[in-house]
Every structure is written in structure tokens, then in C-alpha cells.
PDB file of C-alpha atoms in Angstrom:
ATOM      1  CA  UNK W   1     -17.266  20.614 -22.257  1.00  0.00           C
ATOM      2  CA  UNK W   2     -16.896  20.277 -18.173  1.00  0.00           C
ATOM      3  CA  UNK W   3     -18.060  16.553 -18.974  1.00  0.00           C
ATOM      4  CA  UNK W   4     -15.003  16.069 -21.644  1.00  0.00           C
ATOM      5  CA  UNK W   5     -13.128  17.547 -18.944  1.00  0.00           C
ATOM      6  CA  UNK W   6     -13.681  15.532 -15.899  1.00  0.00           C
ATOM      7  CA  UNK W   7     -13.924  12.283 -18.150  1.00  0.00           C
ATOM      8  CA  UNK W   8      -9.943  12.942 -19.091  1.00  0.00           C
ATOM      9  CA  UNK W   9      -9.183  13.986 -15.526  1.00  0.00           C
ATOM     10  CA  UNK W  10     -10.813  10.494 -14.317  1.00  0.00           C
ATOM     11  CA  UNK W  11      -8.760   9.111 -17.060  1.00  0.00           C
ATOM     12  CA  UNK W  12      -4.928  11.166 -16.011  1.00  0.00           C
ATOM     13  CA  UNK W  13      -5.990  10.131 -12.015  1.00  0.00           C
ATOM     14  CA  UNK W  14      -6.368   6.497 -12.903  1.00  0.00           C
ATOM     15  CA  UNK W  15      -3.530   6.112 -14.996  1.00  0.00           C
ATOM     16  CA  UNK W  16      -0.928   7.748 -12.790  1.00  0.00           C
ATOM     17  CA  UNK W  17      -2.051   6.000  -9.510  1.00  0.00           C
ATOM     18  CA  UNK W  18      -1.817   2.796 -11.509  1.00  0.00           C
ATOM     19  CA  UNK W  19       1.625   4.055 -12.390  1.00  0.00           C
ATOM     20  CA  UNK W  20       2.632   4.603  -9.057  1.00  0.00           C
ATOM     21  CA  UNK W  21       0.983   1.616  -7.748  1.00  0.00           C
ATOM     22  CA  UNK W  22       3.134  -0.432  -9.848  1.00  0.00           C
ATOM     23  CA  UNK W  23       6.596   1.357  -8.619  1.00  0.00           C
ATOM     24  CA  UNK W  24       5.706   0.489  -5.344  1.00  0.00           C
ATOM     25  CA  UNK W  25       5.126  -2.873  -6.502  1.00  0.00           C
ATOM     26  CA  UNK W  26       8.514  -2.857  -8.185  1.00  0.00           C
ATOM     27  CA  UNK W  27      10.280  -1.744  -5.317  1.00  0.00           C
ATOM     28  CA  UNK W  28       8.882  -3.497  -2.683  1.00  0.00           C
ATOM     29  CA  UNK W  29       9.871  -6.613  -4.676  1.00  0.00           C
ATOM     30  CA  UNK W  30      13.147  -5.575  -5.842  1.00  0.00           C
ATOM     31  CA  UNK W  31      15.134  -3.146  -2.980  1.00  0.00           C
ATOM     32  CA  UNK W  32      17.090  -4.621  -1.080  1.00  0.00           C
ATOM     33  CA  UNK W  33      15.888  -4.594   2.753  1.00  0.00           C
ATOM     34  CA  UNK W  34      13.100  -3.583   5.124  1.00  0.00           C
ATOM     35  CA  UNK W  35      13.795  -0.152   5.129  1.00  0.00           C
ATOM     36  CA  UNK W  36      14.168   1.113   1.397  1.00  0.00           C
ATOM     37  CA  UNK W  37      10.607  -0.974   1.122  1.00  0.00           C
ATOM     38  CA  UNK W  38       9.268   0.571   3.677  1.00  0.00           C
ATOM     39  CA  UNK W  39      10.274   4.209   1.718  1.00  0.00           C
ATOM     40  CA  UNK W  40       8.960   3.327  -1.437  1.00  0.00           C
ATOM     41  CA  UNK W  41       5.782   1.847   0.311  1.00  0.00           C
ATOM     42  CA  UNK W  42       5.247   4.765   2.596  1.00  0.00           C
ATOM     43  CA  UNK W  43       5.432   7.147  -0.526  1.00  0.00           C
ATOM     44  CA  UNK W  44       4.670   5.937  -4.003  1.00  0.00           C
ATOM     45  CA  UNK W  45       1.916   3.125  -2.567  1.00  0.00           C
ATOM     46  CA  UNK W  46       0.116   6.476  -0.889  1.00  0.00           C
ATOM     47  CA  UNK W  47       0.271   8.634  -4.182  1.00  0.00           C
ATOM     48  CA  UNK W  48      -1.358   5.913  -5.923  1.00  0.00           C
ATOM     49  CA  UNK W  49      -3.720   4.559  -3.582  1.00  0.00           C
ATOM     50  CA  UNK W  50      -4.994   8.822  -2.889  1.00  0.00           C
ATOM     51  CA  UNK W  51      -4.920   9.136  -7.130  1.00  0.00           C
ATOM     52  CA  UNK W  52      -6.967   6.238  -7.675  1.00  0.00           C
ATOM     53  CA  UNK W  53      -9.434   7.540  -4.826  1.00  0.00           C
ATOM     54  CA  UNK W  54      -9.720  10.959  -5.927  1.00  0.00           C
ATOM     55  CA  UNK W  55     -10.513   9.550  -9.488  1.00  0.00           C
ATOM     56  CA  UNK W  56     -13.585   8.018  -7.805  1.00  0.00           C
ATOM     57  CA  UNK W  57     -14.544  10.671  -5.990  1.00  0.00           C
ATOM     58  CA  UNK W  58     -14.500  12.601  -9.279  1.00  0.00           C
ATOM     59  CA  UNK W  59     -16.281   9.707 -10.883  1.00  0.00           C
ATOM     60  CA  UNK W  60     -19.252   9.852  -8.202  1.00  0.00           C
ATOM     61  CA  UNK W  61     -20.189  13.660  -8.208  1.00  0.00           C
ATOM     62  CA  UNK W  62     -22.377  15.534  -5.825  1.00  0.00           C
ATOM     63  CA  UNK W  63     -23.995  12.646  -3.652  1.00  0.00           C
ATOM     64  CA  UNK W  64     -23.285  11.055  -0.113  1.00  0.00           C
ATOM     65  CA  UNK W  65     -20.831   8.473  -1.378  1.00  0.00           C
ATOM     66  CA  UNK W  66     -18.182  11.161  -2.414  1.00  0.00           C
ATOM     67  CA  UNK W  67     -17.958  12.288   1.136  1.00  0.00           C
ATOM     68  CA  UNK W  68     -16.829   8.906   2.164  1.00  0.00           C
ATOM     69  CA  UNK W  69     -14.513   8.502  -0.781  1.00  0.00           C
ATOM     70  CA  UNK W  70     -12.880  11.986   0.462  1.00  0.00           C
ATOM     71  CA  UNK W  71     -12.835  10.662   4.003  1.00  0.00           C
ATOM     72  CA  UNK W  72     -11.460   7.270   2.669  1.00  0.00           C
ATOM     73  CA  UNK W  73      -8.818   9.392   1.006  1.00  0.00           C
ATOM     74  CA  UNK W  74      -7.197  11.517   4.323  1.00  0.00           C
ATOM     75  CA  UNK W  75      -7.496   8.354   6.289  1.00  0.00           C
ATOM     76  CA  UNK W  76      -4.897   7.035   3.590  1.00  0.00           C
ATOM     77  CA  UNK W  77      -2.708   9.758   3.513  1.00  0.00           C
ATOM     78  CA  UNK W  78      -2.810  10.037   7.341  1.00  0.00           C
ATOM     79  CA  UNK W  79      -2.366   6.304   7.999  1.00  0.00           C
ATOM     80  CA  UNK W  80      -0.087   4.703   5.252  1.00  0.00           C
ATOM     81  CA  UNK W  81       3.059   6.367   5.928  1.00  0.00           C
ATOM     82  CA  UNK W  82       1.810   6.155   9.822  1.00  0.00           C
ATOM     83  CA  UNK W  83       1.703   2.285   9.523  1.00  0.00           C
ATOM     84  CA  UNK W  84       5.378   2.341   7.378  1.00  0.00           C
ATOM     85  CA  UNK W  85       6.649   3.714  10.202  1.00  0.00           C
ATOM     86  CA  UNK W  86       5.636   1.953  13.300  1.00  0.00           C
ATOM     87  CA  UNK W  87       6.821  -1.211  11.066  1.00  0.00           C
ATOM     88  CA  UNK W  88      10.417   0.312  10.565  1.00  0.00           C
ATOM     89  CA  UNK W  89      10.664   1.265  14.151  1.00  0.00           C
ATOM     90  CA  UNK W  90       9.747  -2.084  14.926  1.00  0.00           C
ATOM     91  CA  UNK W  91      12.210  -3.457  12.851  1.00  0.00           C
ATOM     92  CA  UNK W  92      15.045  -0.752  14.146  1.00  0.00           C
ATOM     93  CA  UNK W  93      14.114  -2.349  17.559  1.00  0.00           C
ATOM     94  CA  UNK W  94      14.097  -6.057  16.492  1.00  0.00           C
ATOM     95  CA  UNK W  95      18.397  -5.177  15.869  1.00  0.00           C
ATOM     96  CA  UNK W  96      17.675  -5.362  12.176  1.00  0.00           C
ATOM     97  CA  UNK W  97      20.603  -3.530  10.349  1.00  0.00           C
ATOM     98  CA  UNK W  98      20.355  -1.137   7.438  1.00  0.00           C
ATOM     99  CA  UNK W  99      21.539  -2.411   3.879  1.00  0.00           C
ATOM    100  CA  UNK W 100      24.926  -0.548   2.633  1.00  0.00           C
ATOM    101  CA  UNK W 101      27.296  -1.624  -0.156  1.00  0.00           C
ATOM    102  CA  UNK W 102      29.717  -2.812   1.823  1.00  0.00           C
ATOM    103  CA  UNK W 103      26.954  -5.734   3.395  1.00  0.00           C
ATOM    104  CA  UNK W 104      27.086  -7.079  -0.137  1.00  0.00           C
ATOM    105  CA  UNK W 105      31.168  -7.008  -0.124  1.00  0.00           C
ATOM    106  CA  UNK W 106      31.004  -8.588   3.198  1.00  0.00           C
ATOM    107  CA  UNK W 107      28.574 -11.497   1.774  1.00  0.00           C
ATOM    108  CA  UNK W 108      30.087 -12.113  -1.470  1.00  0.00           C
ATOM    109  CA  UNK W 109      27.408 -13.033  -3.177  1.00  0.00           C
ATOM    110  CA  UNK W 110      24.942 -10.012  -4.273  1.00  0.00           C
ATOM    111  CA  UNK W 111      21.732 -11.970  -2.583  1.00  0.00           C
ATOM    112  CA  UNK W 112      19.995  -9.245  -0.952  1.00  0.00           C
ATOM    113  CA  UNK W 113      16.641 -11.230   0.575  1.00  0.00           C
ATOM    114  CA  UNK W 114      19.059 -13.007   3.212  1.00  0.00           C
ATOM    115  CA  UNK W 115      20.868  -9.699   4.883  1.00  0.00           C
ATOM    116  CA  UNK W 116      19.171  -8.731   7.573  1.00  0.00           C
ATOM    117  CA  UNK W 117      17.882 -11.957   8.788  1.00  0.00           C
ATOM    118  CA  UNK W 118      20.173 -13.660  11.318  1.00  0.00           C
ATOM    119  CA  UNK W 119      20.498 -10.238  13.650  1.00  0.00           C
ATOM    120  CA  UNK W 120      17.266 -10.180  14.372  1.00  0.00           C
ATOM    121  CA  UNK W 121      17.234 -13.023  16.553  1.00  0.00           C
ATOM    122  CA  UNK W 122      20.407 -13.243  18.220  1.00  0.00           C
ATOM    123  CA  UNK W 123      19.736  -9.951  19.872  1.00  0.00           C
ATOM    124  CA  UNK W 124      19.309  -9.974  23.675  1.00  0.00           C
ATOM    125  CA  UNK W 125      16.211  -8.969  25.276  1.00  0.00           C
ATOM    126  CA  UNK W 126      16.910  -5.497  26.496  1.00  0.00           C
ATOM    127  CA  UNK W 127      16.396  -4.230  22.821  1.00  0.00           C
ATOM    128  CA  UNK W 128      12.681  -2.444  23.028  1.00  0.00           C
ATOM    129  CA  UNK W 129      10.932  -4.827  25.522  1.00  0.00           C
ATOM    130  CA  UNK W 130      11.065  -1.375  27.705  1.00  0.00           C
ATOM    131  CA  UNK W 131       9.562   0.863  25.371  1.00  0.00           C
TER     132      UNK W 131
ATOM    133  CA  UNK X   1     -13.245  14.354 -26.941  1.00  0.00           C
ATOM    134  CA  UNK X   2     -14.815  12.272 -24.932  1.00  0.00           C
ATOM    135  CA  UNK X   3     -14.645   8.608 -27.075  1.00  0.00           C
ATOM    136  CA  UNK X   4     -17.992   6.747 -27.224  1.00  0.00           C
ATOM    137  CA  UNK X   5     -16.692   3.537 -27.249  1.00  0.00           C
ATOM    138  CA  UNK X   6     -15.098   3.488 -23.158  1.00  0.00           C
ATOM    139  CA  UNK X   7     -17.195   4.446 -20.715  1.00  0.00           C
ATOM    140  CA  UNK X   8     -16.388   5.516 -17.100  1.00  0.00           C
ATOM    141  CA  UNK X   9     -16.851   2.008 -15.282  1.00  0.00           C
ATOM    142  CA  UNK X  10     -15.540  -0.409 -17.749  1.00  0.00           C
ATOM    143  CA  UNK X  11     -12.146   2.192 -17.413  1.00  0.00           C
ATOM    144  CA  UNK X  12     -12.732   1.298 -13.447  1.00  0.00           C
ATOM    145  CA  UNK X  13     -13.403  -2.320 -13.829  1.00  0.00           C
ATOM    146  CA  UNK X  14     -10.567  -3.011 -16.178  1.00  0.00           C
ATOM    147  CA  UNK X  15      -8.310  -0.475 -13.468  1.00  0.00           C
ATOM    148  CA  UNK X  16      -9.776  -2.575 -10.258  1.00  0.00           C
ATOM    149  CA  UNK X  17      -8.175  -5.499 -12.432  1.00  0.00           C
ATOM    150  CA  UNK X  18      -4.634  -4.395 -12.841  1.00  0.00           C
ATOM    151  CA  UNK X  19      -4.769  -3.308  -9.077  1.00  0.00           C
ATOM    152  CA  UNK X  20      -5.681  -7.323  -8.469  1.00  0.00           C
ATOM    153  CA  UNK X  21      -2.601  -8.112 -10.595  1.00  0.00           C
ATOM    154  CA  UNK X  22      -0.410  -5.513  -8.402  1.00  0.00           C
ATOM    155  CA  UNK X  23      -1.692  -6.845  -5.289  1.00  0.00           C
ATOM    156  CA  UNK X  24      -0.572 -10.763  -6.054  1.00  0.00           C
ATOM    157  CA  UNK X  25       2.361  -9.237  -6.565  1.00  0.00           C
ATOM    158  CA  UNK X  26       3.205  -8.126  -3.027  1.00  0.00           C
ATOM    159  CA  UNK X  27       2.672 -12.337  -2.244  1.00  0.00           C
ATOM    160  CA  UNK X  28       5.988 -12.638  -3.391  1.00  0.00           C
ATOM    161  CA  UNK X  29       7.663 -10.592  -0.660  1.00  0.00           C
ATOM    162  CA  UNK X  30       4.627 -11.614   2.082  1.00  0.00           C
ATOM    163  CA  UNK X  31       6.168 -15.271   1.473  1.00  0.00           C
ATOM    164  CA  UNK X  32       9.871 -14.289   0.857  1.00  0.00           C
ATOM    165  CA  UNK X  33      10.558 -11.343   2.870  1.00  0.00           C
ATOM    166  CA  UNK X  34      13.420 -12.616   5.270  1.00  0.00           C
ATOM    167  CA  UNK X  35      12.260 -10.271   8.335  1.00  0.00           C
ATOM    168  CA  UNK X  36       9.284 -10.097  10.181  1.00  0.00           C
ATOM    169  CA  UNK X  37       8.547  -6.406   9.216  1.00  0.00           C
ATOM    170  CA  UNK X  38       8.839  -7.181   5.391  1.00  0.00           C
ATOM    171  CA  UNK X  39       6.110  -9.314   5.577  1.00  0.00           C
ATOM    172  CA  UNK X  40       4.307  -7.109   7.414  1.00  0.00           C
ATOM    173  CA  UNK X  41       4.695  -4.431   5.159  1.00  0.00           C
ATOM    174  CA  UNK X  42       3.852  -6.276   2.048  1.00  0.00           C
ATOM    175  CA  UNK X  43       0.455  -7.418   3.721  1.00  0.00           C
ATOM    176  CA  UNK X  44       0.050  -3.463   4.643  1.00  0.00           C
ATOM    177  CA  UNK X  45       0.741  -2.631   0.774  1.00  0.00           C
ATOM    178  CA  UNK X  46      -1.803  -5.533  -0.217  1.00  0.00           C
ATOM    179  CA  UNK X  47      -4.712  -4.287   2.281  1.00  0.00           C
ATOM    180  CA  UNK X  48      -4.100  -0.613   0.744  1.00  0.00           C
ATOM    181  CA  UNK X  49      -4.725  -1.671  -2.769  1.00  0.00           C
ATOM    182  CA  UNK X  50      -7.471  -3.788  -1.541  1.00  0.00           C
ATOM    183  CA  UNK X  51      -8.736  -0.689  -0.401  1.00  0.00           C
ATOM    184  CA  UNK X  52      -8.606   0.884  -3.562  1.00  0.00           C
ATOM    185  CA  UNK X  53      -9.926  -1.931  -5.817  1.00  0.00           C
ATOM    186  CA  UNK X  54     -13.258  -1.933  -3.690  1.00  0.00           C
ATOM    187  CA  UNK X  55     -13.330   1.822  -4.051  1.00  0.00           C
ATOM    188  CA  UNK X  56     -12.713   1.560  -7.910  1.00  0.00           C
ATOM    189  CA  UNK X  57     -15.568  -1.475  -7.546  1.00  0.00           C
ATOM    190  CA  UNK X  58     -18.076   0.753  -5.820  1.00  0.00           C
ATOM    191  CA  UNK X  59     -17.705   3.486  -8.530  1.00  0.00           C
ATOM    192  CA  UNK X  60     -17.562   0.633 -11.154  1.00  0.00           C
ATOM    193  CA  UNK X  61     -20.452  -1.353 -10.301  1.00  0.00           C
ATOM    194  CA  UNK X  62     -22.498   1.502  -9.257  1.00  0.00           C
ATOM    195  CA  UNK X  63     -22.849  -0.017  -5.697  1.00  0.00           C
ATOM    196  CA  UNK X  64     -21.864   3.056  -3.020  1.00  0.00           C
ATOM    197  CA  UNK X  65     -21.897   0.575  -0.004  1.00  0.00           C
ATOM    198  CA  UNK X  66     -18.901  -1.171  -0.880  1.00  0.00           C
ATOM    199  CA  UNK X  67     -17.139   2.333  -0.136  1.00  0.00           C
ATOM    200  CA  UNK X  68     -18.278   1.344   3.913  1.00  0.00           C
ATOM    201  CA  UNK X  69     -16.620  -2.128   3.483  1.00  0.00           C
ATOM    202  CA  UNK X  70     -13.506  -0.290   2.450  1.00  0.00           C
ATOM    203  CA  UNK X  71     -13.518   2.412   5.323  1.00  0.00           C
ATOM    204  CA  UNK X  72     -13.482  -0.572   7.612  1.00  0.00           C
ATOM    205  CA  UNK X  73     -10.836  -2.477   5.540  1.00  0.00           C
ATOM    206  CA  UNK X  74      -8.301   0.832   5.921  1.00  0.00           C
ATOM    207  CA  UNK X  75      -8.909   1.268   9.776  1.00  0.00           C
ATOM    208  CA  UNK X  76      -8.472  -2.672  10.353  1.00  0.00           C
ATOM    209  CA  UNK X  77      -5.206  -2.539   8.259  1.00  0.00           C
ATOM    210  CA  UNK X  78      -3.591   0.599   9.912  1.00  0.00           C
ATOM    211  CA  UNK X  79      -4.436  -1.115  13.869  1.00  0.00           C
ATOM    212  CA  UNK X  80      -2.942  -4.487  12.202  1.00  0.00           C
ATOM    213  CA  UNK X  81       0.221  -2.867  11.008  1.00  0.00           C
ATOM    214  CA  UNK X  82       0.490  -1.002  14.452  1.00  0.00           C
ATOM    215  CA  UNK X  83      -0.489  -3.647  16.430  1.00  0.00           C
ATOM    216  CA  UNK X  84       2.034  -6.802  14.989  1.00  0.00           C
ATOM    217  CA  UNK X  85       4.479  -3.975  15.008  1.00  0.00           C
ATOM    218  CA  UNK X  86       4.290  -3.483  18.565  1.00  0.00           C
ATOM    219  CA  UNK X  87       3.975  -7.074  19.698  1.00  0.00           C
ATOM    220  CA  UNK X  88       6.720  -8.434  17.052  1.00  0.00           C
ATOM    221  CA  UNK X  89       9.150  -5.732  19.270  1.00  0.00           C
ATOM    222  CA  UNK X  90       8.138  -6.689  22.911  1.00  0.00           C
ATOM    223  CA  UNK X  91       7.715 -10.791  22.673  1.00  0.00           C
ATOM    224  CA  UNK X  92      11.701 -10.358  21.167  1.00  0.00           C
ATOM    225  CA  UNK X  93      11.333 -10.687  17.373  1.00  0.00           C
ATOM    226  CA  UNK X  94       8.727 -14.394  17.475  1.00  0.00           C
ATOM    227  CA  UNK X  95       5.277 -13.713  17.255  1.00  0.00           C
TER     228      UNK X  95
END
């Protein structure tokens, strides 16, 4: 009984972080610029990556590698939306703008992958060279 | 009940696969991505599933080690993303 148990538990934990690991997948490939991918990447990409862990660490039992699995697991969750953040402050400081409807109007053509671009590099030095 | 025909690591083998597929995936934006920071973050997205498929290979293949590999992998990646973040700002957007 506690075996059928954990066996379907493995089998809800890998199935939803695959299923979360693909959304971030979708929307990292599909939204439109560096800051809605950094959302879904900094959320979704964590659920699934600490889902898919914790199915291991279910998988493994009582024994020394579960304790690095459950280590592997907070260092995730600590330092995935930790590393989506330094990379959008980055890019705030690089001059990159955010995406709004009206950038779209403005362009004419709905091409999302080249907004965002051209204002990085046309910025003057004073931009985060302090910080 | 628990069906005798799937057992635990072929579920985590054929799981570490799909991961694979997800993580080619993020090549597309690695190469695209217009910015600096969205290639950045699509090689941060790939080392976290890489991360995961050599946990789900560990479990799989019944080899614990590979969970050390992938404790280094995850530290490596976060001081990467931190690191190119930081220099990407201060040498003006070129790195």
C-alpha cells in the first residue's frame, strides 16, 4: 500500500514538473522580451526543476544520496529566481526598455525578437558602470 | 495499482529524455535572443534542466554520484548568470 502510494506520487511529481518545464519552454520561446522571459523562467522553470527533484528524492528513500537531492533542491529554489534577477537588473541597466502594446504600434510590424535591441547600445556610459 | 509493466527508472529515463528535448529547445532563443540578457537567460534555463536530467539520471541509472556532478553544475550556473550579468552592465552592454 505505502509502495502503490509513493510509486503514483513519483509518477504526479514527474509529470507536473515536466509540465511546467515545458511552459517555461514555451514562454521563453514565445513572449515577447527579456523581461516576461525572465518571469516565466524565474517561476515555472523553478516549479519544475524542484518537482522533478523531489520526485527523485522520493525515488531514492532513506540513504545518503537523498540528502543531496534535498540540498540540490533549496539551492534551486534559492538560486533560480536569484540568477533571473541579477540578469533583468542587468538588462534594466544595459537601457533595455520594457515591451508594451504600443512598441508593436510604433513598429508596425508585430516582430517581437527585434524590440529591445538597438537601445541597448546607444546608451551612454553613465548607465550602471557606477554601481 | 502499481502496473507491472513500468518500473521506476525506465519512467526516469524516458523523463531525463523529454527534459533533453526541452533543453534544445532553449537553443532557439540562446541563438536568437536579440539582447545580451536573453541569451543569458536561456543558457541559465538550459543549465537548470541539465541539472535535473543528471538528477533524474542518477535515480535512473542507479548511480548516486552523478547527484555531486549536478551540485557542482547548479553552483557553476548561478556564479555564471551573476557573473556575465555583472560584467555585461559595467564593460557598457559588449562582453
Amino acid at each position: 500500500m505505502a509502495e502503490e502510494i509513493r510509486f503514483w506520487a513519483i509518477m504526479v511529481l514527474i509529470g507536473l514538473g515536466l509540465f511546467f518545464t515545458f511552459v517555461s519552454a514555451v514562454g521563453v520561446i514565445r513572449l515577447p522580451d527579456v523581461y516576461s522571459r525572465a518571469h516565466t523562467a524565474s517561476q515555472t522553470d523553478t516549479l519544475g526543476a524542484g518537482m522533478a527533484l523531489a520526485a527523485v528524492a522520493l525515488a531514492l528513500g532513506w540513504q545518503n544520496a537523498t540528502i543531496y537531492t534535498v540540498l540540490l533542491l533549496f539551492f534551486v529554489f534559492i538560486t533560480n529566481p536569484t540568477a533571473a534577477h541579477a540578469i533583468v537588473r542587468s538588462a534594466s541597466e544595459s537601457g533595455i526598455d520594457p515591451w508594451t502594446p504600443e512598441t508593436d504600434a510604433d513598429a508596425g510590424v508585430g516582430d517581437p525578437d527585434t524590440e529591445g535591441a538597438p537601445e541597448q547600445y546607444d546608451e551612454s556610459d553613465d548607465g550602471g558602470a557606477s554601481r | 495499482m502499481t502496473p507491472t509493466w513500468l518500473s521506476v527508472e525506465e519512467v526516469f529515463l524516458v523523463a531525463a529524455a523529454l527534459f533533453v528535448v526541452l533543453a534544445i529547445a532553449m537553443f532557439y532563443r540562446a541563438v536568437k535572443g536579440p539582447t545580451t540578457q536573453d541569451r543569458l537567460l536561456a543558457v541559465n534555463v538550459l543549465g537548470t534542466n541539465t541539472v535535473v536530467i543528471l538528477a533524474l539520471l542518477a535515480a535512473g541509472l542507479d548511480e548516486p554520484w552523478f547527484l555531486d556532478v549536478a551540485l557542482i553544475y547548479a553552483l557553476l550556473n548561478f556564479l555564471m548568470a551573476v557573473a556575465i550579468s555583472k560584467f555585461t552592465v559595467e564593460r557598457g552592454g559588449v562582453l
